[in-house]
């Protein structure tokens, strides 16, 4: 007598359900208040690179940005010349030579041996100030990222 085995059918159904769940997860939009920074491998910042970027930068929006290192962790803080209260510092994570990213997704690219920086998605940094002349409908609604460059 030959008995039917339900195991292959059950495994096939499980595989299809698992694939559908993965596809649905991949299609889900990311959370709006955070972005996971994952590079797959940790980048080690050299002492020379740390020294070259650990300074203040004058940005295109009129603010200054300070980069400092403490216990092998790097922090960025926006500074407004006319405000008395300091803005909170944000930890930034090395992702490659001259490249850093915050947990929320702002990216920093340093060049010219640390003399120049470009910040993409700067709207994700606490304390960002945008002069009226720099605002546009797309950046106010949050549909486009804000890019700042050092002067």
Coordinates of N, CA and C in Angstrom, one line a residue:
X1 N 0.8 -1.2 0.0 CA 0.0 0.0 0.0 C 0.9 1.2 0.0
X2 N 0.5 2.2 -0.8 CA 1.3 3.4 -0.9 C 0.5 4.6 -0.2
X3 N 1.1 5.2 0.8 CA 0.5 6.3 1.5 C 1.0 7.6 1.0
X4 N 0.1 8.6 0.9 CA 0.6 9.9 0.4 C 1.3 10.6 1.5
X5 N 2.3 11.4 1.1 CA 3.1 12.1 2.1 C 2.7 13.6 2.0
X6 N 2.1 14.2 3.1 CA 1.7 15.6 3.0 C 2.9 16.5 3.3
X7 N 4.1 16.0 3.7 CA 5.2 16.9 4.1 C 5.7 17.7 2.9
X8 N 5.9 17.2 1.7 CA 6.3 18.1 0.6 C 5.4 19.2 0.3
X9 N 4.1 19.0 0.4 CA 3.1 20.0 0.1 C 3.1 21.1 1.2
X10 N 3.3 20.6 2.5 CA 3.4 21.6 3.6 C 4.6 22.4 3.4
X11 N 5.7 21.8 3.0 CA 7.0 22.6 2.9 C 6.8 23.6 1.7
X12 N 6.2 23.2 0.7 CA 6.0 24.2 -0.5 C 5.1 25.3 0.0
X13 N 4.1 25.1 0.7 CA 3.2 26.2 1.2 C 4.0 27.1 2.1
X14 N 4.8 26.5 3.0 CA 5.6 27.3 3.9 C 6.6 28.2 3.2
X15 N 7.2 27.7 2.1 CA 8.1 28.4 1.3 C 7.5 29.6 0.6
X16 N 6.3 29.4 0.1 CA 5.5 30.4 -0.6 C 5.1 31.5 0.4
X17 N 4.6 31.1 1.5 CA 4.2 32.1 2.6 C 5.4 32.9 3.0
X18 N 6.6 32.3 3.2 CA 7.8 33.0 3.6 C 8.2 34.0 2.6
X19 N 8.2 33.6 1.3 CA 8.6 34.5 0.2 C 7.6 35.7 0.1
X20 N 6.3 35.5 0.3 CA 5.4 36.6 0.3 C 5.6 37.5 1.4
X21 N 5.9 37.0 2.6 CA 6.2 37.9 3.7 C 7.4 38.7 3.5
X22 N 8.5 38.1 2.9 CA 9.7 38.9 2.6 C 9.4 40.0 1.6
X23 N 8.6 39.7 0.6 CA 8.3 40.7 -0.5 C 7.5 41.8 0.1
X24 N 6.6 41.5 1.0 CA 5.8 42.6 1.7 C 6.7 43.4 2.6
X25 N 7.6 42.8 3.3 CA 8.5 43.6 4.2 C 9.4 44.5 3.3
X26 N 9.9 44.0 2.2 CA 10.8 44.8 1.4 C 10.0 46.0 0.7
X27 N 8.7 45.8 0.5 CA 7.9 46.8 -0.2 C 7.4 47.9 0.8
X28 N 7.5 47.6 2.1 CA 7.0 48.5 3.1 C 7.8 49.8 3.1
X29 N 7.2 51.0 3.3 CA 8.0 52.2 3.3 C 8.8 52.3 4.6
X30 N 10.0 52.9 4.6 CA 10.7 53.0 5.8 C 10.1 54.0 6.8
X31 N 10.4 53.9 8.1 CA 9.9 54.8 9.1 C 10.4 56.2 8.8
X32 N 9.6 57.2 9.0 CA 10.0 58.6 8.6 C 11.0 59.2 9.6
X33 N 11.0 58.7 10.8 CA 11.9 59.4 11.8 C 13.2 58.8 12.0
X34 N 13.5 57.7 11.3 CA 14.8 57.1 11.5 C 15.2 56.3 10.3
X35 N 16.5 56.2 10.0 CA 17.1 55.4 9.0 C 18.2 54.6 9.6
X36 N 18.2 53.3 9.3 CA 19.2 52.4 9.8 C 20.4 52.5 8.9
X37 N 21.5 52.8 9.5 CA 22.8 52.9 8.8 C 23.5 51.6 8.9
X38 N 23.7 50.9 7.8 CA 24.4 49.6 7.8 C 25.3 49.6 6.7
X39 N 26.6 49.4 7.0 CA 27.6 49.4 5.9 C 28.1 48.0 5.6
X40 N 27.7 47.0 6.5 CA 28.2 45.7 6.3 C 29.6 45.5 7.0
X41 N 30.4 46.5 7.0 CA 31.7 46.4 7.6 C 32.0 47.7 8.2
X42 N 32.7 47.6 9.3 CA 33.1 48.8 10.1 C 34.3 49.5 9.4
X43 N 34.3 50.8 9.2 CA 35.4 51.5 8.7 C 36.2 52.1 9.9
X44 N 37.4 51.9 9.9 CA 38.3 52.5 11.0 C 38.9 53.8 10.5
X45 N 38.6 54.9 11.2 CA 39.1 56.2 10.9 C 40.6 56.3 11.4
X46 N 41.5 56.7 10.5 CA 42.9 56.8 10.9 C 43.1 58.1 11.8
X47 N 44.1 58.1 12.5 CA 44.4 59.2 13.4 C 44.6 60.5 12.5
X48 N 45.2 60.4 11.4 CA 45.4 61.6 10.5 C 44.1 62.1 10.0
X49 N 43.2 61.2 9.6 CA 41.9 61.6 9.1 C 41.0 62.2 10.2
X50 N 41.1 61.7 11.4 CA 40.4 62.3 12.6 C 40.9 63.7 12.8
X51 N 42.2 63.9 12.8 CA 42.8 65.2 13.0 C 42.3 66.2 12.0
X52 N 42.2 65.7 10.7 CA 41.9 66.6 9.6 C 40.5 67.1 9.6
X53 N 39.5 66.3 10.1 CA 38.1 66.7 10.1 C 37.6 67.3 11.4
X54 N 38.4 67.1 12.5 CA 38.0 67.6 13.8 C 38.2 69.1 13.9
X55 N 37.2 69.9 13.4 CA 37.3 71.3 13.4 C 35.9 71.9 13.2
X56 N 35.8 73.2 13.0 CA 34.6 73.9 12.7 C 34.5 74.2 11.2
X57 N 33.3 74.1 10.7 CA 33.1 74.5 9.3 C 32.0 75.5 9.2
X58 N 32.3 76.5 8.3 CA 31.2 77.5 8.1 C 30.4 77.0 6.9
X59 N 29.1 76.9 7.1 CA 28.2 76.2 6.1 C 27.4 77.3 5.3
X60 N 26.9 76.8 4.2 CA 26.3 77.7 3.2 C 25.0 78.3 3.7
X61 N 24.4 77.8 4.8 CA 23.2 78.4 5.4 C 23.5 79.4 6.5
X62 N 24.8 79.7 6.7 CA 25.2 80.7 7.7 C 25.6 80.1 9.0
X63 N 25.3 78.9 9.3 CA 25.6 78.2 10.6 C 27.0 77.7 10.5
X64 N 27.5 77.3 11.6 CA 28.8 76.6 11.7 C 28.5 75.2 12.2
X65 N 29.4 74.3 11.8 CA 29.2 72.9 12.2 C 30.6 72.5 12.9
X66 N 30.5 72.0 14.0 CA 31.7 71.5 14.8 C 31.7 70.0 14.7
X67 N 32.9 69.4 14.4 CA 33.1 68.0 14.5 C 34.1 67.7 15.6
X68 N 33.7 66.8 16.5 CA 34.7 66.5 17.5 C 34.6 64.9 17.7
X69 N 35.7 64.4 18.3 CA 35.9 63.0 18.5 C 36.1 62.8 20.0
X70 N 35.4 61.8 20.6 CA 35.6 61.4 22.0 C 35.5 59.9 22.1
X71 N 36.6 59.3 22.6 CA 36.6 57.8 22.8 C 36.3 57.1 21.5
X72 N 36.9 57.5 20.4 CA 36.7 56.9 19.1 C 35.3 57.0 18.5
X73 N 34.5 57.9 19.0 CA 33.2 58.2 18.5 C 33.2 59.7 18.0
X74 N 32.6 59.9 16.8 CA 32.6 61.2 16.2 C 31.2 61.9 16.4
X75 N 31.2 63.2 16.6 CA 30.0 63.9 16.8 C 30.0 65.2 16.0
X76 N 28.8 65.6 15.5 CA 28.6 66.8 14.8 C 27.6 67.6 15.6
X77 N 27.8 69.0 15.6 CA 26.9 69.9 16.3 C 26.8 71.1 15.5
X78 N 25.6 71.6 15.2 CA 25.4 72.8 14.5 C 25.4 74.0 15.5
X79 N 26.0 75.1 15.0 CA 26.2 76.3 15.9 C 25.6 77.5 15.2
X80 N 24.7 78.2 15.9 CA 24.2 79.4 15.3 C 24.8 80.6 16.1
X81 N 25.4 81.5 15.4 CA 26.1 82.6 16.0 C 25.3 83.5 17.0
X82 N 24.0 83.6 16.7 CA 23.1 84.5 17.5 C 22.2 83.8 18.5
X83 N 22.5 82.5 18.8 CA 21.7 81.8 19.8 C 22.6 81.4 20.9
X84 N 22.0 81.6 22.1 CA 22.8 81.3 23.3 C 22.8 79.8 23.7
X85 N 21.7 79.1 23.4 CA 21.6 77.7 23.8 C 22.3 76.9 22.7
X86 N 23.2 76.0 23.2 CA 23.8 75.0 22.3 C 22.9 74.0 21.7
X87 N 23.1 73.6 20.5 CA 22.3 72.6 19.9 C 22.9 71.2 20.3
X88 N 22.1 70.2 20.4 CA 22.6 68.9 20.7 C 23.6 68.3 19.7
X89 N 24.5 67.6 20.1 CA 25.5 66.9 19.2 C 24.8 65.6 18.8
X90 N 25.2 65.2 17.5 CA 24.7 64.0 16.9 C 25.9 63.1 16.6
X91 N 25.8 61.9 17.0 CA 26.9 61.0 16.7 C 26.8 60.6 15.2
X92 N 28.0 60.7 14.6 CA 28.1 60.3 13.2 C 29.0 59.1 13.1
X93 N 28.7 58.2 12.1 CA 29.4 56.9 12.0 C 30.2 56.9 10.7
X94 N 31.4 56.4 10.8 CA 32.3 56.3 9.6 C 31.7 55.2 8.7
X95 N 31.6 55.5 7.4 CA 31.1 54.6 6.5 C 32.2 54.3 5.4
X96 N 33.3 55.1 5.4 CA 34.3 54.9 4.4 C 35.3 56.1 4.5
X97 N 36.3 56.1 3.7 CA 37.3 57.2 3.8 C 36.6 58.6 3.6
X98 N 36.6 59.4 4.6 CA 36.0 60.8 4.5 C 34.5 60.8 4.5
X99 N 33.9 59.7 4.8 CA 32.4 59.6 4.7 C 31.8 59.1 6.1
X100 N 30.8 59.9 6.5 CA 30.1 59.6 7.7 C 28.6 59.7 7.5
X101 N 27.8 59.1 8.4 CA 26.4 59.2 8.3 C 25.8 59.2 9.7
X102 N 24.7 59.9 9.9 CA 24.0 59.9 11.2 C 23.0 58.8 11.2
X103 N 22.5 58.4 12.4 CA 21.5 57.4 12.5 C 20.2 57.7 11.7
X104 N 19.9 59.0 11.6 CA 18.7 59.4 10.9 C 18.9 59.5 9.4
X105 N 20.1 59.5 9.0 CA 20.3 59.4 7.5 C 21.0 60.6 6.9
X106 N 21.4 61.6 7.7 CA 22.2 62.7 7.1 C 23.6 62.1 6.8
X107 N 24.2 62.5 5.6 CA 25.5 62.0 5.2 C 26.5 63.2 5.1
X108 N 27.7 62.9 5.5 CA 28.8 63.9 5.5 C 29.9 63.3 4.6
X109 N 30.4 64.2 3.7 CA 31.5 63.8 2.8 C 32.6 64.9 3.0
X110 N 33.7 64.5 3.5 CA 34.8 65.4 3.7 C 35.8 65.2 2.6
X111 N 36.4 66.4 2.1 CA 37.4 66.3 1.0 C 38.4 67.3 1.3
X112 N 39.4 67.4 0.4 CA 40.5 68.3 0.5 C 41.2 68.2 1.9
X113 N 41.5 67.0 2.3 CA 42.1 66.7 3.6 C 41.4 67.4 4.8
X114 N 40.0 67.3 4.7 CA 39.2 67.8 5.8 C 38.8 69.2 5.7
X115 N 39.3 69.9 4.7 CA 39.0 71.3 4.5 C 37.6 71.6 4.0
X116 N 36.9 70.7 3.4 CA 35.6 70.9 2.8 C 34.7 69.8 3.2
X117 N 33.4 70.1 3.4 CA 32.4 69.1 3.7 C 31.1 69.4 2.9
X118 N 30.5 68.3 2.5 CA 29.1 68.4 1.9 C 28.2 67.5 2.8
X119 N 27.1 68.1 3.2 CA 26.1 67.4 4.0 C 24.9 67.2 3.2
X120 N 24.5 66.0 3.0 CA 23.2 65.7 2.3 C 22.2 65.3 3.3
X121 N 20.9 65.7 3.1 CA 19.8 65.5 4.0 C 20.0 66.1 5.4
X122 N 20.5 67.4 5.3 CA 20.8 68.2 6.5 C 19.6 68.5 7.3
X123 N 18.4 68.4 6.7 CA 17.1 68.6 7.4 C 17.0 67.6 8.5
X124 N 17.7 66.6 8.6 CA 17.6 65.5 9.6 C 18.5 65.9 10.8
X125 N 19.2 67.0 10.8 CA 20.1 67.4 11.9 C 19.4 68.3 12.8
X126 N 19.5 68.1 14.1 CA 18.8 69.0 15.1 C 19.5 70.4 15.0
X127 N 18.6 71.4 15.1 CA 19.1 72.8 15.1 C 19.4 73.4 13.8
X128 N 19.0 72.8 12.7 CA 19.2 73.3 11.4 C 18.4 74.6 11.2
X129 N 19.0 75.6 10.7 CA 18.3 76.9 10.4 C 18.5 77.2 8.9
X130 N 17.4 77.5 8.3 CA 17.4 77.8 6.9 C 16.9 79.3 6.7
X131 N 17.7 80.1 6.2 CA 17.3 81.5 5.9 C 16.2 81.4 4.8
X132 N 15.3 82.4 4.9 CA 14.1 82.5 4.0 C 14.6 82.3 2.5
X133 N 15.7 82.9 2.1 CA 16.1 82.9 0.7 C 16.5 81.5 0.3
X134 N 16.8 80.6 1.2 CA 17.2 79.2 0.9 C 16.1 78.3 0.9
X135 N 14.9 78.7 1.4 CA 13.8 77.7 1.5 C 13.1 77.6 0.2
X136 N 12.5 76.5 -0.1 CA 11.7 76.3 -1.3 C 10.5 75.4 -0.9
X137 N 9.5 75.4 -1.7 CA 8.3 74.6 -1.4 C 8.7 73.1 -1.2
X138 N 9.6 72.6 -2.0 CA 10.0 71.2 -1.9 C 10.7 70.8 -0.6
X139 N 11.6 71.7 -0.1 CA 12.3 71.4 1.1 C 11.4 71.7 2.3
X140 N 10.5 72.6 2.3 CA 9.6 72.8 3.4 C 8.7 71.6 3.6
X141 N 8.2 71.0 2.5 CA 7.3 69.9 2.7 C 8.0 68.6 3.0
X142 N 9.4 68.7 2.9 CA 10.1 67.5 3.3 C 10.3 66.5 2.2
X143 N 9.9 66.8 0.9 CA 10.0 65.9 -0.2 C 11.3 65.9 -0.8
X144 N 12.2 66.9 -0.5 CA 13.5 66.9 -1.1 C 14.5 67.1 0.1
X145 N 15.7 66.6 -0.1 CA 16.7 66.8 0.9 C 17.4 68.1 0.8
X146 N 18.0 68.5 1.9 CA 18.7 69.8 1.9 C 20.2 69.5 1.9
X147 N 20.9 70.1 1.0 CA 22.4 70.0 0.9 C 23.0 71.2 1.4
X148 N 24.0 71.1 2.3 CA 24.8 72.2 2.8 C 26.2 71.9 2.4
X149 N 27.0 72.9 2.1 CA 28.4 72.8 1.8 C 29.2 73.8 2.6
X150 N 30.4 73.5 2.9 CA 31.3 74.4 3.6 C 31.8 75.5 2.7
X151 N 32.0 76.7 3.2 CA 32.5 77.8 2.4 C 34.0 77.8 2.5

